[in-house]
Short mmCIF file of C-alpha atoms and ligand atoms in Angstrom, two decimals:
data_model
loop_
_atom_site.label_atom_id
_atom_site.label_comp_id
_atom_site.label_asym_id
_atom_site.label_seq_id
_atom_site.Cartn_x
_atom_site.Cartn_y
_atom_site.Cartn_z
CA UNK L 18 -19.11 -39.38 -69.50
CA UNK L 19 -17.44 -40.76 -66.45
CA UNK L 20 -14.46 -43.09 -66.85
CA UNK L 21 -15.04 -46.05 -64.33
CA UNK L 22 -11.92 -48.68 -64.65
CA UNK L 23 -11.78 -52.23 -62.73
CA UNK L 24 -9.04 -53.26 -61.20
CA UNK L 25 -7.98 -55.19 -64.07
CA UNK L 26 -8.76 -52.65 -66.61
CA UNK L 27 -6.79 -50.00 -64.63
CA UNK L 28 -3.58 -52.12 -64.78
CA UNK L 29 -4.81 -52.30 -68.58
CA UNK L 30 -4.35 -48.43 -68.50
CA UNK L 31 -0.96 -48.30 -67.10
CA UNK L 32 0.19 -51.11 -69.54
CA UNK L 33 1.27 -53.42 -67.13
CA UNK L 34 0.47 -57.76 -67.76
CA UNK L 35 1.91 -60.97 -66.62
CA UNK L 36 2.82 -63.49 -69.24
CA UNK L 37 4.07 -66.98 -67.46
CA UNK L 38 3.10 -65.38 -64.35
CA UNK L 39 5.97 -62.07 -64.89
CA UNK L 40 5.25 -58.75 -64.52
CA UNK L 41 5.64 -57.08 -67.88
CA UNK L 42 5.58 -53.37 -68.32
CA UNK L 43 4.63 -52.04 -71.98
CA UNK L 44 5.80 -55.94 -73.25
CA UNK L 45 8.90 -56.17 -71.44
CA UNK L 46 10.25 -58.45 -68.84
CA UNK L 47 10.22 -56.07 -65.52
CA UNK L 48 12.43 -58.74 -63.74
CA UNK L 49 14.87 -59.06 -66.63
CA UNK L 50 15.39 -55.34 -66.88
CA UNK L 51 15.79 -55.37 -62.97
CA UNK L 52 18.33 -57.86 -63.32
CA UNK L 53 20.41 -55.84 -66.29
CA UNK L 54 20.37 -52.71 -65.21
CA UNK L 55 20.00 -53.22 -61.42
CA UNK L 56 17.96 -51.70 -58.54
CA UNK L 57 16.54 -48.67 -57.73
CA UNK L 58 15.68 -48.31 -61.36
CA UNK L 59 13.02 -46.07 -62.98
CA UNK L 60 11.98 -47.70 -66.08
CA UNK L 61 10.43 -45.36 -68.76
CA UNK L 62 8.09 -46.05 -71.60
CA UNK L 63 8.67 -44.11 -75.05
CA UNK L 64 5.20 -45.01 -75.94
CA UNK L 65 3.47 -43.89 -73.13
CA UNK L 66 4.53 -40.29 -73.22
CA UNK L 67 3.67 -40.36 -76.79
CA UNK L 68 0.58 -41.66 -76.35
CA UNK L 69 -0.17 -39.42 -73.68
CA UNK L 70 0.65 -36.49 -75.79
CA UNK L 71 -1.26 -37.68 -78.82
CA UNK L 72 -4.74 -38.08 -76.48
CA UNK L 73 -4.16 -34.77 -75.10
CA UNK L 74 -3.62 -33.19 -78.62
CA UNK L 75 -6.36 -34.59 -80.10
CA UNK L 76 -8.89 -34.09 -76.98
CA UNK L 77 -7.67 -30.01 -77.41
CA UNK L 78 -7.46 -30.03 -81.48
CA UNK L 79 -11.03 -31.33 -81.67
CA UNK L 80 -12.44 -28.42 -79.82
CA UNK L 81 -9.98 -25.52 -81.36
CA UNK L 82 -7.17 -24.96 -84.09
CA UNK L 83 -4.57 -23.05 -82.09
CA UNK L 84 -3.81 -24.93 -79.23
CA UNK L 85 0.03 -25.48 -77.44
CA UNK L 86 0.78 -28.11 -75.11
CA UNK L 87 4.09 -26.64 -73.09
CA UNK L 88 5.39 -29.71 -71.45
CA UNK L 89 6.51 -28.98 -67.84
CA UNK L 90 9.82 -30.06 -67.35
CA UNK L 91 9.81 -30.22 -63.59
CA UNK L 92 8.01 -32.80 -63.99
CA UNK L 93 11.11 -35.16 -65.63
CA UNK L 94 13.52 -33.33 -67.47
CA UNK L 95 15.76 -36.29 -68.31
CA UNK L 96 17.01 -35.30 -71.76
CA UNK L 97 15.27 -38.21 -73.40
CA UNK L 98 12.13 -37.49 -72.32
CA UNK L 99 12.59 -34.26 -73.61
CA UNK L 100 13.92 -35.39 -77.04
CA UNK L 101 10.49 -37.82 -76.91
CA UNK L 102 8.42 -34.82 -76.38
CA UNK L 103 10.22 -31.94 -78.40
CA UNK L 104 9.97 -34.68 -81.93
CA UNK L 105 6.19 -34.53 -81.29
CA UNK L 106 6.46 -30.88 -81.48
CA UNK L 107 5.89 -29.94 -77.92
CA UNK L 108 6.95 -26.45 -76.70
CA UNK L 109 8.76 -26.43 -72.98
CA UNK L 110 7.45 -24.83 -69.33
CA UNK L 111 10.97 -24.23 -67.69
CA UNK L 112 11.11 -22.74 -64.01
CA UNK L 113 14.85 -22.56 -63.71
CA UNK L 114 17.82 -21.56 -66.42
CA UNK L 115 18.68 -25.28 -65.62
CA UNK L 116 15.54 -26.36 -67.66
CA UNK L 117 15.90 -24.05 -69.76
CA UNK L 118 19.93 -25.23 -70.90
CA UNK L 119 17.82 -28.55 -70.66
CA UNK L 120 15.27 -27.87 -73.50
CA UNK L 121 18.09 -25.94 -75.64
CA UNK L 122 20.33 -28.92 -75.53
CA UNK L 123 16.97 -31.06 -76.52
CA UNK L 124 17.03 -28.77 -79.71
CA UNK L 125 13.87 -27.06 -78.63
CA UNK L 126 13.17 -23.68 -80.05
CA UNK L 127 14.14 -20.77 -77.23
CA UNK L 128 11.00 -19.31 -78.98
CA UNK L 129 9.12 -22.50 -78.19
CA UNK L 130 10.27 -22.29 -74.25
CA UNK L 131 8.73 -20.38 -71.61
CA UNK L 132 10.14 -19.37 -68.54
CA UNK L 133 8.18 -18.98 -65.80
CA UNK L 134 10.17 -18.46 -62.99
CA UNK L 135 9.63 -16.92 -59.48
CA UNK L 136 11.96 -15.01 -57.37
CA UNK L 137 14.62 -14.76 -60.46
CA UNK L 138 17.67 -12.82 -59.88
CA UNK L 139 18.38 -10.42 -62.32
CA UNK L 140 21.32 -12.60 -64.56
CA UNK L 141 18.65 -15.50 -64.64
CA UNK L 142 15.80 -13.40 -66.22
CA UNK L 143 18.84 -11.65 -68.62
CA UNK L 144 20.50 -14.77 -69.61
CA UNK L 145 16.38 -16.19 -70.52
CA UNK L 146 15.77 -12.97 -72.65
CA UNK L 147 19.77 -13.38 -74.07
CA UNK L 148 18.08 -16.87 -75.46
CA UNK L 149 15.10 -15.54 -76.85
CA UNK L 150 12.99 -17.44 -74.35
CA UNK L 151 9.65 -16.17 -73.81
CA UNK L 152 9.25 -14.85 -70.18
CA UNK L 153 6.49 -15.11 -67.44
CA UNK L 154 6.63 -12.42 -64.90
CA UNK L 155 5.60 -13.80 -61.99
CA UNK L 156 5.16 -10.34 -59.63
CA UNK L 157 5.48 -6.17 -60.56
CA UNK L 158 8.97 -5.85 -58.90
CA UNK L 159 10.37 -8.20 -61.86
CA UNK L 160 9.23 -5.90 -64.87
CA UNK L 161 11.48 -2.99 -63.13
CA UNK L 162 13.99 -5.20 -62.70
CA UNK L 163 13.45 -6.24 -66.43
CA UNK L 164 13.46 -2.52 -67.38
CA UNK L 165 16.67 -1.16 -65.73
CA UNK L 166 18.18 -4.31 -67.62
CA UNK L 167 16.81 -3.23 -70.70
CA UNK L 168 18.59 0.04 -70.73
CA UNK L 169 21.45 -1.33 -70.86
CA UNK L 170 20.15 -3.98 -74.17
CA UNK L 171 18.80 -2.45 -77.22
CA UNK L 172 15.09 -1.82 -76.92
CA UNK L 173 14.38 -2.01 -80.59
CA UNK L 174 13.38 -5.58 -80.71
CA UNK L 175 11.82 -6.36 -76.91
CA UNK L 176 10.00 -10.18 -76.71
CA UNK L 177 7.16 -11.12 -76.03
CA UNK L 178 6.27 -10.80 -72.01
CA UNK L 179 3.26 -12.60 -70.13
CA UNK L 180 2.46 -12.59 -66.26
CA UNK L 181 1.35 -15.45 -63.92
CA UNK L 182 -1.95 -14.30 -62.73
CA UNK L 183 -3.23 -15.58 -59.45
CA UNK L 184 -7.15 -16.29 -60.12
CA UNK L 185 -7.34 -16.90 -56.33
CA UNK L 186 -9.15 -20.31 -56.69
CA UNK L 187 -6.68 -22.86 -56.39
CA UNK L 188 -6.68 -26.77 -56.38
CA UNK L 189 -4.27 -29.54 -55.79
CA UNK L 190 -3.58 -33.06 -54.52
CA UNK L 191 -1.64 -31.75 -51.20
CA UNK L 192 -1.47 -28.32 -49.93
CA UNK L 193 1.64 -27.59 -50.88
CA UNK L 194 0.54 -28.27 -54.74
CA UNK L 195 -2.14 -25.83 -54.76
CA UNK L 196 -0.53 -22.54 -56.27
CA UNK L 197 -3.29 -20.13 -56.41
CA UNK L 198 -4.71 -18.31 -53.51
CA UNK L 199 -4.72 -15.12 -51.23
CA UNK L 200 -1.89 -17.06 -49.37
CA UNK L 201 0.44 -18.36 -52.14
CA UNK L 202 3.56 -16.98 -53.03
CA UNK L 203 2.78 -17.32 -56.48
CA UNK L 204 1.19 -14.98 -59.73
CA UNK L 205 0.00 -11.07 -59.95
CA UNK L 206 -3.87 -11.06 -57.69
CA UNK L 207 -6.93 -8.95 -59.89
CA UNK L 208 -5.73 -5.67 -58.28
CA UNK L 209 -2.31 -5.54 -59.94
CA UNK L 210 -2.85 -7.14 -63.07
CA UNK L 211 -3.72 -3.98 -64.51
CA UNK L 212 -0.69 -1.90 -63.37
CA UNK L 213 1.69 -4.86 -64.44
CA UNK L 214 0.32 -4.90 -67.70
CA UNK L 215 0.73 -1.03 -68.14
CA UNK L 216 4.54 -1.17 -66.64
CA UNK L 217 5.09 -3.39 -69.52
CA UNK L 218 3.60 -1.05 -71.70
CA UNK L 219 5.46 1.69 -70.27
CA UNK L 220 9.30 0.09 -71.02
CA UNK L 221 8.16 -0.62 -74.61
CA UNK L 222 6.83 -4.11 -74.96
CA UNK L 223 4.50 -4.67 -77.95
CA UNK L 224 3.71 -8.02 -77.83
CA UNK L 225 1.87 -9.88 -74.59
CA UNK L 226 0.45 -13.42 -73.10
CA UNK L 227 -0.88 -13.96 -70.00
CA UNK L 228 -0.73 -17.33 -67.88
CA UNK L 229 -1.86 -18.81 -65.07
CA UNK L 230 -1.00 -22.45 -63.26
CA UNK L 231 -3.80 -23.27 -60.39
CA UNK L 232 -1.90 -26.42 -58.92
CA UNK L 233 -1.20 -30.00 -59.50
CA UNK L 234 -2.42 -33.81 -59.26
CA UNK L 235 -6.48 -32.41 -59.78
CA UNK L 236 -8.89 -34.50 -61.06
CA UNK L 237 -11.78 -32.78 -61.00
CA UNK L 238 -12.60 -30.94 -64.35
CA UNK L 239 -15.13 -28.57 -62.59
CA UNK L 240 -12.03 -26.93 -60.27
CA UNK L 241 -10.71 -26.11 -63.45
CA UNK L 242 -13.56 -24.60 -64.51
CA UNK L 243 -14.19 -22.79 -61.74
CA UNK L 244 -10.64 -21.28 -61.62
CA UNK L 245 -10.70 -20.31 -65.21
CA UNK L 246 -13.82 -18.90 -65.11
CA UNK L 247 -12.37 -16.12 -62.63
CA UNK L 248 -9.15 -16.63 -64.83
CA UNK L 249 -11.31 -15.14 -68.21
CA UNK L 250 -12.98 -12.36 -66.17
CA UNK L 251 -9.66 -10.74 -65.41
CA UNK L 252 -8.17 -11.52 -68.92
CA UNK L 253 -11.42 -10.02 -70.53
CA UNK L 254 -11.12 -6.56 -68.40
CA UNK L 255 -7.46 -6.26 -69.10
CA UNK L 256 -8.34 -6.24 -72.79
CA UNK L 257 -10.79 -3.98 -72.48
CA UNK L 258 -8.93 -1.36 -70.32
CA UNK L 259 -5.87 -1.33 -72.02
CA UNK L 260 -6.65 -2.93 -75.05
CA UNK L 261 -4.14 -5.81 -74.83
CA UNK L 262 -4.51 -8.41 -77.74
CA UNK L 263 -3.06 -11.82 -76.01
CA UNK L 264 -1.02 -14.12 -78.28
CA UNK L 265 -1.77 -17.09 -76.00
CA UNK L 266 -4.04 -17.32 -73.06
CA UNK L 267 -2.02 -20.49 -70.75
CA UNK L 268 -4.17 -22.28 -68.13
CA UNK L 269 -1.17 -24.17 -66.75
CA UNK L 270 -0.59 -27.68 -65.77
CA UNK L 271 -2.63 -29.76 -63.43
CA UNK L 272 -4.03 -32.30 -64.72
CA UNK L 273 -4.15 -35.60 -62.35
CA UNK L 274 -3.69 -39.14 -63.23
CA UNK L 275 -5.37 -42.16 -61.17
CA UNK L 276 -2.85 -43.25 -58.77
CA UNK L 277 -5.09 -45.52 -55.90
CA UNK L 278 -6.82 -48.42 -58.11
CA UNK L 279 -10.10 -46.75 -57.04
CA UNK L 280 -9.50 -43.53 -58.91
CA UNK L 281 -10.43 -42.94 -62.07
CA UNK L 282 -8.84 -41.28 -65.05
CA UNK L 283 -9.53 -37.57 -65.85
CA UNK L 284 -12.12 -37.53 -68.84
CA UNK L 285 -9.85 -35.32 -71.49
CA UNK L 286 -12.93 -34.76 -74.00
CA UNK L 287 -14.95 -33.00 -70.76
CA UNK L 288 -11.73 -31.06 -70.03
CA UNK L 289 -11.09 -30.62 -73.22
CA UNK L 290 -14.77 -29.16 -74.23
CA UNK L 291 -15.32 -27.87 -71.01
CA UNK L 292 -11.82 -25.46 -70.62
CA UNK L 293 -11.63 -24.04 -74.72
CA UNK L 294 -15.71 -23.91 -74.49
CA UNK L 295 -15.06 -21.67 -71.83
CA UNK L 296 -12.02 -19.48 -73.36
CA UNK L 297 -14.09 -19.25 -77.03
CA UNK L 298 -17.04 -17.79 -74.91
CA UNK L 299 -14.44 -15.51 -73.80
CA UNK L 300 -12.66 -14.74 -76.52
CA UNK L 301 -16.09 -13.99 -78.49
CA UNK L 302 -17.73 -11.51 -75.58
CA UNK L 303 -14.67 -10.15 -74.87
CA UNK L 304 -13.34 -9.15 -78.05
CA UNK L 305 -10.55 -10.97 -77.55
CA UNK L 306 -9.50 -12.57 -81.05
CA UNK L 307 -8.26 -15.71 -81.54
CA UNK L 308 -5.89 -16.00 -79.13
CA UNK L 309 -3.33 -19.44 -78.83
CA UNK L 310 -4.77 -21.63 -76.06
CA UNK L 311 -1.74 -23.08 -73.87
CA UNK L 312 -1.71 -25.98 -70.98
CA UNK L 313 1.35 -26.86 -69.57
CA UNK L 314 1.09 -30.42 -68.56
CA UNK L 315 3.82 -32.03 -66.77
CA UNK L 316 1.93 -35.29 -64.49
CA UNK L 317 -0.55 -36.09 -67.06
CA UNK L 318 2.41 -36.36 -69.85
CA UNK L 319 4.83 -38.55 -67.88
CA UNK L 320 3.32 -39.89 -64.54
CA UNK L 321 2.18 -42.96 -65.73
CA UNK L 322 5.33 -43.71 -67.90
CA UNK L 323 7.29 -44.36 -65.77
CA UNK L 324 7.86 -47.38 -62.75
CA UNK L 325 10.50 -47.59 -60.26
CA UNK L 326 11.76 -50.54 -59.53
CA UNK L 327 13.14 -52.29 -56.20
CA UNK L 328 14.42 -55.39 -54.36
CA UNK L 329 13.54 -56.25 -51.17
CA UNK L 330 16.12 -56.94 -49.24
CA UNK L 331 14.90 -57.26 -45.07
CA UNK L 332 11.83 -58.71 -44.28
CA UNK L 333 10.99 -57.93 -40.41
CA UNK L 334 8.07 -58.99 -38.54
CA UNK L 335 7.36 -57.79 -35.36
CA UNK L 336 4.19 -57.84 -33.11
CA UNK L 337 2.34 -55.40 -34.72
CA UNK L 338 3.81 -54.63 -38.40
CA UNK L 339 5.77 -56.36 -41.01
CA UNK L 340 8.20 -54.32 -42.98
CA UNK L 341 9.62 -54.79 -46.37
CA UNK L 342 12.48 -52.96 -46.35
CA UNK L 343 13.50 -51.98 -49.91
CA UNK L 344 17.10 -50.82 -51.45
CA UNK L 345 15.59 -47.37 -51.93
CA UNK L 346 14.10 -44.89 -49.93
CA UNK L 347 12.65 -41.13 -49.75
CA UNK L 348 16.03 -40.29 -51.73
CA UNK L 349 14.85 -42.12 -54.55
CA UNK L 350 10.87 -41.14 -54.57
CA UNK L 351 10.37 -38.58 -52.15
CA UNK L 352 6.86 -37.96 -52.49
CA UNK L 353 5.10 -40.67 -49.95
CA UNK L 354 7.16 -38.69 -47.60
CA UNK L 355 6.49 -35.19 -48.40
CA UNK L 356 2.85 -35.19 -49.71
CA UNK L 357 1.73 -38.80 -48.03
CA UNK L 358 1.23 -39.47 -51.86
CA UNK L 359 0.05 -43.17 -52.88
CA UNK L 360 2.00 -45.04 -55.32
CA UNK L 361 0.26 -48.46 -55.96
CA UNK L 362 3.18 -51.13 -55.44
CA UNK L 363 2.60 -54.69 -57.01
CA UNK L 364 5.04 -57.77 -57.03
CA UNK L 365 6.89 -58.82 -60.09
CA UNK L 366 5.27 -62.16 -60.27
CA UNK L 367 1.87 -63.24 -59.75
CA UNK L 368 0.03 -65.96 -58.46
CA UNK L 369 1.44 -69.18 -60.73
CA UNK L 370 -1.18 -71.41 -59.79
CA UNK L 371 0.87 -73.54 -57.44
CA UNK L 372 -1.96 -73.22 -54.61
CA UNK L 373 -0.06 -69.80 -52.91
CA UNK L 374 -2.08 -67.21 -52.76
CA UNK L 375 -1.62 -66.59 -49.01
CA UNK L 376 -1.54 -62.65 -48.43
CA UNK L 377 -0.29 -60.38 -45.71
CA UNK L 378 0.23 -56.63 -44.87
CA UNK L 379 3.41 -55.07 -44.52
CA UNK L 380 4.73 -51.17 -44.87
CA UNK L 381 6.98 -51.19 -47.16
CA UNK L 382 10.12 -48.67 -46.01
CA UNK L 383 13.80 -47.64 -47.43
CA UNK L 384 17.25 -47.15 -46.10
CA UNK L 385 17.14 -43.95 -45.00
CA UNK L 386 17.40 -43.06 -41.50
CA UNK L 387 14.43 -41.49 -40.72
CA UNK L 388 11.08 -42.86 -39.53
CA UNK L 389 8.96 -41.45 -42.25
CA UNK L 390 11.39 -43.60 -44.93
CA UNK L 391 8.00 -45.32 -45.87
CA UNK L 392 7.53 -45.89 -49.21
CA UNK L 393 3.95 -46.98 -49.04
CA UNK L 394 1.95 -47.90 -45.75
CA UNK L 395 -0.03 -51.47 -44.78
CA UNK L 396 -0.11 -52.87 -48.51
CA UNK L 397 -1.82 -56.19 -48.84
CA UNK L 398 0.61 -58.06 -51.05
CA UNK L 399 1.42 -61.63 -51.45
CA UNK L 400 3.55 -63.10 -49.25
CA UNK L 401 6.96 -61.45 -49.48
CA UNK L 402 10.79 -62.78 -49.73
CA UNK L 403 13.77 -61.27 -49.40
CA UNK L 404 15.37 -61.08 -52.64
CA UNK L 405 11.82 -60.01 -54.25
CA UNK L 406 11.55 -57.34 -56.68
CA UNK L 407 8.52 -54.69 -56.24
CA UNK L 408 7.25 -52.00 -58.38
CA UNK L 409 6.08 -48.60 -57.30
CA UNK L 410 3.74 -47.22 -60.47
CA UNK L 411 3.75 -43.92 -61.71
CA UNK L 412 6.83 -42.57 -60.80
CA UNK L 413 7.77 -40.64 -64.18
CA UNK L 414 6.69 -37.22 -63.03
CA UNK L 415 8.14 -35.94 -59.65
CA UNK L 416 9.94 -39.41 -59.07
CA UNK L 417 13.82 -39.12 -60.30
CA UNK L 418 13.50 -35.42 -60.83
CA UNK L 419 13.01 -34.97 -57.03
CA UNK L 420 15.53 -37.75 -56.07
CA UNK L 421 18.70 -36.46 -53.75
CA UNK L 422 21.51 -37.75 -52.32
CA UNK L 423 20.27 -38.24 -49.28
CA UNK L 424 22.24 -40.29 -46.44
CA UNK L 425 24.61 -40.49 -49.15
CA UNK L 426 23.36 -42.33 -51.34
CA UNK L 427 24.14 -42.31 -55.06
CA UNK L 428 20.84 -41.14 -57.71
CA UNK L 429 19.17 -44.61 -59.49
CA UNK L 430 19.63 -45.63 -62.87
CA UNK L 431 17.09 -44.50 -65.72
CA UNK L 432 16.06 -46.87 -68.80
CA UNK L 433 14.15 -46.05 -71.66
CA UNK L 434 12.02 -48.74 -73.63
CA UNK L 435 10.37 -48.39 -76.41
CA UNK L 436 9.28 -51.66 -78.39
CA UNK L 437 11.49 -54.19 -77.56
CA UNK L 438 14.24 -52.04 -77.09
CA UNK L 439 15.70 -51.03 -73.63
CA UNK L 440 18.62 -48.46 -73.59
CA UNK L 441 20.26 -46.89 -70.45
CA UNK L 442 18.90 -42.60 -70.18
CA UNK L 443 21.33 -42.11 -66.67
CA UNK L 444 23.77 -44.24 -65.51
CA UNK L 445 23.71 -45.26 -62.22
CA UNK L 446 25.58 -43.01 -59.66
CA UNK L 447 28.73 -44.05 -58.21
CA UNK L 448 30.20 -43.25 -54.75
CA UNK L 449 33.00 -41.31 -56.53
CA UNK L 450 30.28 -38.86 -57.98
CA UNK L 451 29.42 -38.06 -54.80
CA UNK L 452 32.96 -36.76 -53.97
CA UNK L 453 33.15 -35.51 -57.18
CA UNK L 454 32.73 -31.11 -56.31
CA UNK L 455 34.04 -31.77 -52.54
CA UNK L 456 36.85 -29.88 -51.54
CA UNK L 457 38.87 -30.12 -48.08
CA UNK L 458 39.97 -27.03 -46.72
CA UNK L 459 44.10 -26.61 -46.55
CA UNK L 460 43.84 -26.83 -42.74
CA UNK L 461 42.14 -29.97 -42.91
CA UNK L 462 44.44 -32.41 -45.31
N1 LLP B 5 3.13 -25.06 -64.81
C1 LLP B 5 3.61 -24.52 -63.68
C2 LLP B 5 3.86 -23.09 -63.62
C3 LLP B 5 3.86 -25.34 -62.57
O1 LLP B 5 4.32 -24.80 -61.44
C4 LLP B 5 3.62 -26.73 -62.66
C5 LLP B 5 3.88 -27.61 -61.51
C6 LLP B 5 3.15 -27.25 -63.87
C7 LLP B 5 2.89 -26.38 -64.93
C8 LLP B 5 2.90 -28.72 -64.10
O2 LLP B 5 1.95 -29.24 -63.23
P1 LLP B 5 1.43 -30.74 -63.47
O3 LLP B 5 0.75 -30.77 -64.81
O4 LLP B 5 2.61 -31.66 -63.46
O5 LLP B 5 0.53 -30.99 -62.35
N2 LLP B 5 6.12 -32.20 -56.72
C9 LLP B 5 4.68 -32.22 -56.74
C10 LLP B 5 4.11 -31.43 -57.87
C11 LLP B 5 4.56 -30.00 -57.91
C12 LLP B 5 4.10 -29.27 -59.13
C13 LLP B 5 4.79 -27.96 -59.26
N3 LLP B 5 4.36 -27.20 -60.39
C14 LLP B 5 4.22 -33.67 -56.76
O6 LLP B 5 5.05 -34.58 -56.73
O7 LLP B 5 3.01 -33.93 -56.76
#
């Protein structure tokens, strides 16, 4: 079944409404949380991650017992999201030992967490297995490295190990989001699989997963398909050459969410039967047991719960374009810059009925001092005032957790709502916090 949302059931989906002509996100007043808290702000609903968790449990559940949703931290590791996520019994995908403190402090399980690094050095990958984290190997080199560390640890009681496997069929919204490919730095290709399984056989490990992350922002269930197809066929012959049982097969993140108006949501049930339909086949032909089937969703969890909010406060017309300029900028959502991503942006009131629905089209662009400090390009939006507040949607995954400091400027606020309740999550950076580890040389006072 295909998903097809109109425009006003798409808004629907991301919970936004106007009541008295105001923008209100999940219930609340977007202008009155603007004016509390301030601008840039990144407003976060407790309820959407939730729900988003619940419909991807329940799509996987349906189809198979042992499932485990790792929830990718990159993605927004603000420690209430992670408190949201680890009281719904969520396990954690870390990729540095800063996501990893992260999840700890969150009260998540080290047993629950797993680390799947690349390019560790060797007191990252010692401090993870210190913490009883479960680690990904993401290339040979690391299991010798792992090994001369071990001599040094007792060997009686070695973890669990798993390596990223590179299927070679990759997808993604951008290039630089696929992760799986004869040309991408990332995973263990068919013809070493089999000697980094048996090097980790050789040091003394017992106990084995196996995982694999094809890219990010896809919403097409059949890429999936095709990738773990290839994915099974090199799990299968590992098993059968070296008789491996898996504890958990992981098919990474990836999953997309509809960010033009025109795009529709991925169908979870089709994903759902389609991706454990294919892994029981597996798991039956091959011999494999029944083997824990992981996803590590970051996007799909937190994308949509999230909206960043701005004020306008330049409105230049020239000849040929009208800009909005905006108090925020590529430091505060970098990825219209980086990836040319689309974030739908929509004004916080909407047309009252006074007879003003007069439109126009204007780029809407930041502070920073660079020409590709657009935040979205030749938007049709009502006619726009300085003073205005906009919204950018879908800016909880890769929105505050790829902000910088950029041209100076201090990192937005972060509110969590949940109900009628609004609480701060990050306070607003100050100009002092960006002094705050600078040093001046002797020479220089
Ligand atoms: N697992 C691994 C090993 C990953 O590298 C990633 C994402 C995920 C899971 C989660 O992927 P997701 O479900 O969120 O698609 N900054 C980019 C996205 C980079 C994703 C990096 N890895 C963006 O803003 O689109």
């Amino acid at each position: 079944m295909v998903i097809t949302l109109n425009l006003d059931e798409w808004y629907k989906h991301k919970h936004l409404s106007w009541k008295g002509g105001k923008l209100h996100f999940v219930g609340q007043d977007v202008t009155s949380l603007s004016k509390r808290y301030g601008t840039p702000l990144y407003v976060t609903s407790q309820d959407i991650i939730e729900q988003r968790y619940d419909e991807l449990h329940a799509a996987l559940r349906s189809q198979y017992d042992k499932i485990r949703i790792h929830y990718a931290v990159k993605a927004n590791s603000n420690p209430a999201v992670l408190k949201i996520l680890k009281d719904k019994d969520a396990r954690a995908d870390c990729v540095s030992i800063g996501e990893i403190q992260h999840c700890l402090k969150a009260g998540f399980e080290p047993s629950r967490i797993l680390y799947t690094g690349n390019n560790q050095t060797h007191e990252q990958l010692k401090f993870a297995f210190e913490q009883g984290v479960n680690v990904n190997l993401d290339s040979i080199s690391q299991v010798k490295t792992l090994a001369s560390m071990l001599e040094e640890e007792t060997r009686a009681k070695l973890p669990l190990i798993s390596f990223r496997i590179n299927p070679e069929i990759g997808a993604g919204h951008h290039e630089h989001c696929i992760t799986a490919g004869r040309n991408v730095k990332f995973g263990i290709l068919d013809e070493q699989v089999e000697e980094a399984y048996r090097k980790a056989l050789d040091v003394g490990f017992s106990r084995f997963g196996i995982q694999t992350h094809i890219g990010s922002g896809i919403l097409d269930v059949d890429a999936f398909k095709k990738a773990g197809s290839r994915y099974l066929e090199i799990v299968s012959s590992l098993h059968a050459k070296l008789g491996i049982n898996f504890e958990f097969i992981d098919f990474g993140g990836g999953i997309g969410i509809p960010y033009k108006p025109s795009e529709d949501p991925l169908d979870l049930d089709k994903y759902a039967e389609t991706m454990i339909g294919l892994f029981k086949e597996a798991c039956e032909t091959g011999g494999l047991g029944t083997p824990n089937f992981c996803v590590e969703p970051g996007r799909y969890i937190v994308g949509e719960s999230t909206i960043l909010v701005v004020q306008i406060n330049t409105i230049k017309v020239t000849p040929y374009k009208q800009f909005a300029g905006v108090n925020a900028g590529f430091n505060t959502l970098v990825r219209p810059a980086m990836y040319g991503s689309y974030h739908h942006v929509i004004t916080c009131t909407r047309d009252t009925g006074d007879g003003n629905n007069r439109k126009a089209t204007y780029d809407i662009v930041g502070q920073i001092c660079e020409s590709g400090d657009i935040l979205a390009k030749e938007r049709e939006l009502p006619i726009l005032n300085e003073g205005d507040y906009l919204v950018l949607l879908d800016a909880g995954a890769y929105g505050f957790s790829m902000a910088s400091e950029y041209n100076s400027n201090p990192l937005p606020a972060e509110v969590l709502i949940r109900g009628s309740d609004a609480a701060l999550t990050r306070e607003r950076q100050t100009f002092q916090d960006l002094l705050r580890h600078v040093k001046i040389p002797p020479w220089l006072k």
